[in-house]
Amino acid sequence: MITIESVQKKLKEKGLKLTNQRKAIIEVLVENKDNFLTAEEIFLKSREKCPQTNFSTIYRNLEILTNLNIIHKTNIENNTSMFELVQNDSHHHHIICKKCGRTEFIDFCPLDKILSEVNKKNFTLTDHKFELYGYCDKCKKKDNR
């Protein structure tokens, strides 16, 4: 699990500081560790902790933290970017509720067979994403889905 101290160490290794805004972002994501949040949600929650924060600072820091593999970014069907704290460095995938953003890990890779076929095509795959979208029980009950 990512802690403020481990984030500070990763930032320091890259010559970056743990600013008040970055700390607020990490705290918000720790408090919401079972959900993906939009940049706007992170912005609003971060402002409660660090009132001088502006949206462009949040978005710039989300990109930095994503590039450092501290947070994970995904896009849902309406092309909205959503973010979560990286809680597990091992290879995994997600099930994501389209309504509330709640996430669950899939601890195995259902793409293993496909990956072996890709390798046969003399193609070096460097990364992939596999995310399943639907509705959690709580949201299904609310909306009678």
mmCIF file of C-alpha atoms in Angstrom:
data_model
loop_
_atom_site.group_PDB
_atom_site.id
_atom_site.type_symbol
_atom_site.label_atom_id
_atom_site.label_comp_id
_atom_site.label_asym_id
_atom_site.label_seq_id
_atom_site.Cartn_x
_atom_site.Cartn_y
_atom_site.Cartn_z
ATOM 1 C CA MET A 1 0.000 0.000 0.000
ATOM 2 C CA ILE A 2 1.241 3.459 -0.875
ATOM 3 C CA THR A 3 1.925 5.811 2.033
ATOM 4 C CA ILE A 4 2.766 9.511 2.155
ATOM 5 C CA GLU A 5 6.341 8.505 3.049
ATOM 6 C CA SER A 6 6.694 6.160 0.068
ATOM 7 C CA VAL A 7 5.327 8.862 -2.259
ATOM 8 C CA GLN A 8 7.765 11.369 -0.811
ATOM 9 C CA LYS A 9 10.631 8.921 -1.434
ATOM 10 C CA LYS A 10 9.579 8.316 -5.071
ATOM 11 C CA LEU A 11 9.270 12.048 -5.684
ATOM 12 C CA LYS A 12 12.673 12.736 -4.103
ATOM 13 C CA GLU A 13 14.283 10.061 -6.320
ATOM 14 C CA LYS A 14 13.002 12.043 -9.325
ATOM 15 C CA GLY A 15 14.116 15.399 -7.905
ATOM 16 C CA LEU A 16 10.578 16.447 -6.967
ATOM 17 C CA LYS A 17 9.114 17.600 -3.663
ATOM 18 C CA LEU A 18 6.019 16.534 -1.782
ATOM 19 C CA THR A 19 4.166 19.837 -2.084
ATOM 20 C CA ASN A 20 1.047 20.580 -0.069
ATOM 21 C CA GLN A 21 -1.028 20.024 -3.214
ATOM 22 C CA ARG A 22 0.556 16.628 -3.937
ATOM 23 C CA LYS A 23 0.104 15.607 -0.320
ATOM 24 C CA ALA A 24 -3.578 16.624 -0.481
ATOM 25 C CA ILE A 25 -4.068 14.576 -3.679
ATOM 26 C CA ILE A 26 -2.491 11.486 -2.093
ATOM 27 C CA GLU A 27 -4.552 11.912 1.089
ATOM 28 C CA VAL A 28 -7.760 12.189 -0.963
ATOM 29 C CA LEU A 29 -6.889 9.045 -2.919
ATOM 30 C CA VAL A 30 -5.980 7.136 0.270
ATOM 31 C CA GLU A 31 -9.334 8.145 1.800
ATOM 32 C CA ASN A 32 -11.108 6.905 -1.353
ATOM 33 C CA LYS A 33 -8.915 3.868 -2.021
ATOM 34 C CA ASP A 34 -11.767 1.683 -3.268
ATOM 35 C CA ASN A 35 -12.916 4.152 -5.915
ATOM 36 C CA PHE A 36 -11.676 5.830 -9.028
ATOM 37 C CA LEU A 37 -12.180 9.606 -8.791
ATOM 38 C CA THR A 38 -12.374 12.195 -11.555
ATOM 39 C CA ALA A 39 -9.912 15.090 -11.598
ATOM 40 C CA GLU A 40 -12.772 17.383 -10.582
ATOM 41 C CA GLU A 41 -13.650 15.200 -7.576
ATOM 42 C CA ILE A 42 -9.987 15.139 -6.538
ATOM 43 C CA PHE A 43 -9.823 18.920 -6.986
ATOM 44 C CA LEU A 44 -12.881 19.559 -4.806
ATOM 45 C CA LYS A 45 -11.737 17.187 -2.053
ATOM 46 C CA SER A 46 -8.143 18.511 -2.204
ATOM 47 C CA ARG A 47 -9.325 22.107 -1.776
ATOM 48 C CA GLU A 48 -10.778 21.125 1.589
ATOM 49 C CA LYS A 49 -7.250 20.195 2.686
ATOM 50 C CA CYS A 50 -5.308 22.821 0.753
ATOM 51 C CA PRO A 51 -7.585 25.795 -0.120
ATOM 52 C CA GLN A 52 -5.062 27.577 -2.373
ATOM 53 C CA THR A 53 -5.140 24.644 -4.825
ATOM 54 C CA ASN A 54 -6.343 25.372 -8.353
ATOM 55 C CA PHE A 55 -7.565 22.945 -10.981
ATOM 56 C CA SER A 56 -4.566 23.278 -13.308
ATOM 57 C CA THR A 57 -2.223 22.407 -10.417
ATOM 58 C CA ILE A 58 -4.280 19.312 -9.625
ATOM 59 C CA TYR A 59 -4.328 18.166 -13.240
ATOM 60 C CA ARG A 60 -0.584 18.752 -13.709
ATOM 61 C CA ASN A 61 0.161 16.802 -10.510
ATOM 62 C CA LEU A 62 -2.157 13.960 -11.521
ATOM 63 C CA GLU A 63 -0.082 13.571 -14.698
ATOM 64 C CA ILE A 64 3.187 13.622 -12.728
ATOM 65 C CA LEU A 65 1.909 11.068 -10.202
ATOM 66 C CA THR A 66 0.596 8.864 -13.030
ATOM 67 C CA ASN A 67 3.975 8.934 -14.792
ATOM 68 C CA LEU A 68 5.666 7.933 -11.515
ATOM 69 C CA ASN A 69 3.256 4.970 -11.150
ATOM 70 C CA ILE A 70 1.917 6.357 -7.889
ATOM 71 C CA ILE A 71 -1.577 6.659 -9.296
ATOM 72 C CA HIS A 72 -3.386 4.800 -12.063
ATOM 73 C CA LYS A 73 -5.382 6.635 -14.730
ATOM 74 C CA THR A 74 -8.189 5.115 -16.748
ATOM 75 C CA ASN A 75 -10.769 6.499 -19.150
ATOM 76 C CA ILE A 76 -14.408 5.494 -18.931
ATOM 77 C CA GLU A 77 -16.755 5.357 -21.899
ATOM 78 C CA ASN A 78 -17.550 9.083 -22.082
ATOM 79 C CA ASN A 79 -13.776 9.709 -22.203
ATOM 80 C CA THR A 80 -13.671 10.961 -18.621
ATOM 81 C CA SER A 81 -10.307 10.373 -16.963
ATOM 82 C CA MET A 82 -10.482 8.727 -13.561
ATOM 83 C CA PHE A 83 -7.691 8.150 -11.071
ATOM 84 C CA GLU A 84 -6.901 5.783 -8.204
ATOM 85 C CA LEU A 85 -3.960 5.164 -5.947
ATOM 86 C CA VAL A 86 -1.739 2.283 -7.069
ATOM 87 C CA GLN A 87 -2.206 -0.152 -4.207
ATOM 88 C CA ASN A 88 -0.632 -3.208 -5.730
ATOM 89 C CA ASP A 89 2.512 -3.174 -7.866
ATOM 90 C CA SER A 90 1.746 -6.626 -9.241
ATOM 91 C CA HIS A 91 0.097 -7.015 -12.618
ATOM 92 C CA HIS A 92 -3.672 -6.792 -12.294
ATOM 93 C CA HIS A 93 -6.813 -5.467 -13.931
ATOM 94 C CA HIS A 94 -10.011 -3.808 -12.726
ATOM 95 C CA ILE A 95 -13.771 -4.134 -12.558
ATOM 96 C CA ILE A 96 -15.174 -0.574 -12.438
ATOM 97 C CA CYS A 97 -18.676 0.623 -11.553
ATOM 98 C CA LYS A 98 -19.791 3.111 -14.199
ATOM 99 C CA LYS A 99 -21.990 4.973 -11.723
ATOM 100 C CA CYS A 100 -20.019 5.356 -8.476
ATOM 101 C CA GLY A 101 -16.479 4.512 -9.657
ATOM 102 C CA ARG A 102 -16.003 1.676 -7.131
ATOM 103 C CA THR A 103 -13.258 -0.673 -8.251
ATOM 104 C CA GLU A 104 -12.236 -4.240 -7.597
ATOM 105 C CA PHE A 105 -8.967 -5.885 -8.581
ATOM 106 C CA ILE A 106 -8.833 -8.865 -10.907
ATOM 107 C CA ASP A 107 -5.738 -10.684 -9.662
ATOM 108 C CA PHE A 108 -5.142 -12.641 -12.857
ATOM 109 C CA CYS A 109 -4.576 -11.660 -16.453
ATOM 110 C CA PRO A 110 -7.273 -12.964 -18.784
ATOM 111 C CA LEU A 111 -5.130 -11.876 -21.726
ATOM 112 C CA ASP A 112 -2.333 -14.435 -21.283
ATOM 113 C CA LYS A 113 -3.443 -16.520 -24.288
ATOM 114 C CA ILE A 114 -3.743 -13.436 -26.479
ATOM 115 C CA LEU A 115 -0.307 -12.246 -25.381
ATOM 116 C CA SER A 116 1.310 -15.502 -26.471
ATOM 117 C CA GLU A 117 -0.339 -15.093 -29.892
ATOM 118 C CA VAL A 118 0.916 -11.494 -30.139
ATOM 119 C CA ASN A 119 4.453 -12.681 -29.389
ATOM 120 C CA LYS A 120 4.218 -15.134 -32.312
ATOM 121 C CA LYS A 121 3.684 -12.126 -34.620
ATOM 122 C CA ASN A 122 7.176 -10.764 -33.869
ATOM 123 C CA PHE A 123 5.649 -7.893 -31.942
ATOM 124 C CA THR A 124 7.049 -6.749 -28.616
ATOM 125 C CA LEU A 125 4.179 -5.772 -26.378
ATOM 126 C CA THR A 126 5.182 -3.286 -23.685
ATOM 127 C CA ASP A 127 1.886 -2.702 -21.909
ATOM 128 C CA HIS A 128 -1.822 -3.399 -21.957
ATOM 129 C CA LYS A 129 -4.985 -2.497 -20.088
ATOM 130 C CA PHE A 130 -8.005 -4.649 -19.460
ATOM 131 C CA GLU A 131 -10.867 -3.101 -17.575
ATOM 132 C CA LEU A 132 -14.413 -4.332 -17.201
ATOM 133 C CA TYR A 133 -17.231 -1.839 -16.714
ATOM 134 C CA GLY A 134 -20.651 -2.409 -15.204
ATOM 135 C CA TYR A 135 -22.649 -1.623 -12.088
ATOM 136 C CA CYS A 136 -21.922 -2.663 -8.509
ATOM 137 C CA ASP A 137 -24.699 -4.208 -6.412
ATOM 138 C CA LYS A 138 -25.327 -0.955 -4.549
ATOM 139 C CA CYS A 139 -25.840 1.049 -7.773
ATOM 140 C CA LYS A 140 -27.905 -1.745 -9.384
ATOM 141 C CA LYS A 141 -30.275 -1.701 -6.426
ATOM 142 C CA LYS A 142 -30.596 2.100 -6.522
ATOM 143 C CA ASP A 143 -31.377 2.151 -10.245
ATOM 144 C CA ASN A 144 -33.238 -1.189 -10.481
ATOM 145 C CA ARG A 145 -30.781 -2.451 -13.150
#
